[in-house]
XYZ file of C-alpha atoms in Angstrom:
258
model
C 2.242 -3.064 -12.745
C 0.354 -1.271 -10.244
C -2.627 -2.102 -8.698
C -6.181 -0.239 -7.889
C -6.148 2.232 -5.164
C -9.099 0.394 -3.817
C -6.763 -2.201 -2.483
C -5.403 0.412 0.178
C -7.993 0.589 2.577
C -7.581 2.659 5.861
C -10.100 2.277 8.798
C -12.897 4.385 8.579
C -14.485 3.508 11.499
C -11.780 2.835 14.207
C -14.450 1.940 17.135
C -16.974 0.061 15.373
C -16.007 -3.131 17.332
C -17.301 -1.229 20.486
C -21.065 -1.404 19.179
C -20.729 -5.186 18.469
C -19.142 -5.643 21.816
C -22.190 -3.646 23.637
C -24.393 -5.775 21.661
C -22.740 -9.145 22.468
C -22.786 -8.150 26.226
C -26.715 -7.292 26.387
C -27.283 -10.440 24.157
C -25.232 -12.150 27.051
C -27.239 -10.614 29.729
C -30.580 -11.429 28.212
C -29.448 -15.173 27.880
C -28.641 -15.004 31.355
C -31.520 -13.866 32.707
C -33.918 -15.685 30.905
C -32.076 -19.275 30.718
C -29.716 -19.017 33.677
C -26.015 -19.287 34.270
C -25.720 -23.072 32.615
C -26.709 -21.102 29.156
C -25.140 -17.433 30.142
C -21.693 -18.456 31.219
C -20.523 -20.533 28.230
C -22.351 -17.486 26.314
C -20.175 -15.354 28.278
C -16.769 -17.130 27.476
C -17.665 -17.229 23.693
C -18.576 -13.601 23.550
C -15.176 -12.443 24.796
C -13.126 -15.256 23.002
C -15.157 -13.574 19.773
C -13.034 -10.436 20.394
C -9.916 -12.053 21.853
C -9.150 -14.463 19.444
C -8.980 -12.012 16.482
C -5.724 -10.322 18.143
C -3.621 -13.088 17.362
C -5.043 -14.157 13.722
C -2.972 -11.872 11.061
C -5.953 -12.007 8.513
C -8.791 -11.270 11.008
C -10.263 -7.703 10.371
C -12.323 -6.859 13.254
C -10.062 -4.196 14.505
C -8.723 -2.904 11.375
C -8.991 -3.883 7.604
C -6.125 -5.525 5.965
C -5.203 -6.924 2.612
C -3.939 -10.550 2.604
C -4.223 -11.315 -1.182
C -4.179 -9.284 -4.593
C -7.423 -9.664 -6.683
C -6.862 -11.123 -10.069
C -5.905 -14.482 -11.668
C -2.399 -13.390 -13.139
C 0.695 -14.951 -11.832
C 1.879 -12.284 -9.572
C 2.697 -11.986 -5.889
C 3.347 -9.018 -3.922
C 6.635 -10.060 -2.284
C 7.133 -8.460 1.308
C 10.159 -8.367 3.319
C 9.984 -7.662 7.273
C 12.255 -6.623 10.336
C 15.157 -4.540 8.405
C 17.018 -2.640 7.383
C 19.714 -5.158 8.607
C 23.398 -6.153 7.566
C 21.319 -8.491 5.140
C 19.681 -5.573 3.187
C 22.413 -5.034 0.587
C 22.717 -8.774 -0.184
C 19.046 -9.161 -0.651
C 18.664 -6.349 -2.967
C 21.173 -7.694 -5.270
C 19.518 -10.946 -5.240
C 16.305 -9.105 -6.320
C 18.147 -7.516 -8.976
C 19.480 -10.446 -10.301
C 16.046 -12.015 -10.469
C 14.320 -8.805 -11.789
C 11.900 -8.872 -8.771
C 10.488 -6.154 -6.871
C 9.658 -6.069 -3.333
C 7.992 -4.000 -0.299
C 10.474 -3.698 2.371
C 8.638 -3.357 5.841
C 10.934 -1.524 8.140
C 11.270 -0.916 11.604
C 11.769 2.554 12.254
C 14.376 2.567 14.736
C 16.662 0.233 12.654
C 15.897 2.618 9.711
C 16.983 5.736 11.691
C 20.213 4.039 12.556
C 20.869 2.958 9.024
C 19.377 5.504 6.734
C 21.622 4.820 3.803
C 20.022 1.242 3.495
C 16.766 3.026 3.372
C 17.828 5.389 0.404
C 19.171 2.505 -1.364
C 16.115 0.330 -1.204
C 14.103 3.084 -2.937
C 16.836 4.148 -5.217
C 16.676 0.414 -6.598
C 12.947 0.581 -7.254
C 11.305 -0.922 -4.141
C 9.033 -0.022 -1.718
C 9.305 1.090 1.813
C 6.533 0.168 4.597
C 6.084 0.797 8.044
C 6.713 -2.161 10.545
C 6.590 -0.105 14.131
C 9.139 1.555 15.611
C 10.787 -0.971 17.976
C 9.132 -4.279 16.998
C 8.151 -5.213 20.486
C 7.268 -8.537 19.413
C 6.095 -10.244 22.831
C 3.714 -7.463 23.713
C 2.449 -5.437 20.632
C -0.699 -7.224 21.116
C -1.213 -5.647 24.567
C -0.395 -2.295 23.875
C -2.680 0.567 25.188
C -3.686 3.338 22.921
C -0.662 5.754 23.824
C 1.898 3.272 23.163
C 0.444 1.805 20.005
C 0.183 5.362 18.718
C 3.699 5.986 19.619
C 4.706 2.931 17.694
C 2.814 4.089 14.335
C 3.846 7.472 14.446
C 7.389 7.491 15.383
C 7.978 4.789 12.909
C 6.067 6.773 10.135
C 7.928 10.218 11.001
C 11.426 8.545 10.474
C 10.073 6.443 7.550
C 8.690 9.591 5.662
C 11.783 11.749 6.404
C 14.063 9.216 4.965
C 12.088 8.413 2.012
C 10.740 11.880 1.302
C 7.350 10.601 1.620
C 5.287 9.231 4.152
C 4.843 5.099 3.799
C 0.981 3.927 3.136
C 1.192 0.723 4.266
C 1.669 -0.894 7.739
C 2.112 -4.421 9.052
C 1.615 -5.232 12.630
C 4.336 -7.217 14.872
C 3.486 -10.943 13.935
C 0.370 -9.762 12.352
C -1.338 -9.087 15.709
C -3.812 -6.179 16.113
C -5.888 -4.844 19.193
C -8.604 -2.153 19.295
C -6.515 0.584 19.672
C -4.312 -0.063 16.104
C -7.239 1.295 13.918
C -6.929 5.100 15.151
C -3.496 5.658 14.150
C -3.701 3.998 10.975
C -6.470 6.258 10.257
C -4.854 9.653 11.125
C -1.911 8.650 8.980
C -3.620 7.360 5.871
C -2.065 4.106 6.485
C -3.519 0.574 5.159
C -2.922 -2.755 6.885
C -1.145 -5.513 5.092
C -1.262 -9.051 6.106
C -0.078 -12.056 4.264
C -1.071 -15.222 2.377
C 1.938 -17.273 2.006
C 4.601 -17.689 4.646
C 7.533 -19.849 5.336
C 8.443 -19.276 9.005
C 11.677 -18.355 7.985
C 12.128 -15.866 10.871
C 12.633 -18.678 13.081
C 13.435 -21.422 10.812
C 16.573 -21.557 9.056
C 16.249 -24.887 7.043
C 15.824 -23.652 3.368
C 13.973 -26.722 2.165
C 11.321 -26.493 5.021
C 10.735 -22.853 4.508
C 10.636 -23.433 0.478
C 8.117 -26.154 0.941
C 6.010 -24.118 2.935
C 6.137 -21.261 0.547
C 5.438 -23.585 -2.469
C 2.065 -24.875 -0.681
C 0.808 -21.508 -0.366
C 1.731 -19.918 -3.870
C -1.055 -18.904 -6.032
C -1.961 -15.979 -8.311
C -2.112 -12.405 -5.810
C -0.491 -14.251 -3.181
C 1.151 -11.933 -0.673
C 4.500 -13.351 0.433
C 5.807 -12.858 3.795
C 9.878 -13.133 3.994
C 12.306 -11.580 6.503
C 15.554 -10.150 6.952
C 18.107 -10.068 9.735
C 16.670 -13.394 11.348
C 18.915 -14.924 14.273
C 19.478 -18.139 12.541
C 21.528 -15.943 10.008
C 20.407 -17.904 6.481
C 17.693 -14.679 5.672
C 19.892 -13.891 2.527
C 20.185 -17.518 1.419
C 16.429 -18.309 1.787
C 15.284 -14.863 0.136
C 17.423 -16.043 -2.819
C 15.829 -19.269 -2.696
C 12.323 -18.123 -2.545
C 13.228 -15.849 -5.806
C 14.318 -19.024 -7.507
C 10.932 -20.829 -6.640
C 8.700 -17.967 -7.780
C 10.586 -17.648 -11.021
C 10.754 -21.388 -11.667
C 7.021 -21.329 -11.062
C 6.666 -18.495 -13.564
C 5.730 -15.785 -10.950
C 6.005 -11.922 -11.328
C 6.552 -9.481 -8.296
C 3.919 -6.395 -8.056
C 4.036 -3.444 -5.688
C 0.333 -2.596 -5.191
C 1.084 1.218 -4.718
């Protein structure tokens, strides 16, 4: 079942944060002038934190709008799988077929270019393909400047668009991080940012029981479920299979909002 296109929100004012920054610093300067450094310095630090902390919060929308949950009270979830394509992709596709579930694969452009047959197989089986940057720079994505950020988004979009026959409509940031330079390329390419509401930390934790416990705690109608493939612990296929079993046991269907 498709969702309304209003869920797909591209950034309309990529530089709106600048107005908030200027207003906050003027307010701090005024407070410092009137009340001195004892009040001005804490206000300065807090004002800077208000612009730094959202960089690391996956559902924060200061720098770009993000979809973190689907509307409605039906027992439906958006199942998303990050970091492919990988050696795990064929087995995950088989698991999705067995359980009658659809998913969106947030693919790394560099990996997709190296394994185009897996991208085509994902699409052939009725799943979605979305943009998860060109090279997945996990340690420093949050700190990219405007040119490097644009390259990460645009190169992946070009490769995935060529392989899929049409450009992706959704983007997921590495680790969910953003910064002031992400919104501009998203707007140029017509991309909407997807966050999540449920995660099991399966990219770093290979314990299936712990991952499922975390997933179960966050499940609810409209949840966006974050899973991964190709994790270093080597148990991604097992975890996805277990997550699909959990969803079926809980009576959830999957939906792709496109």
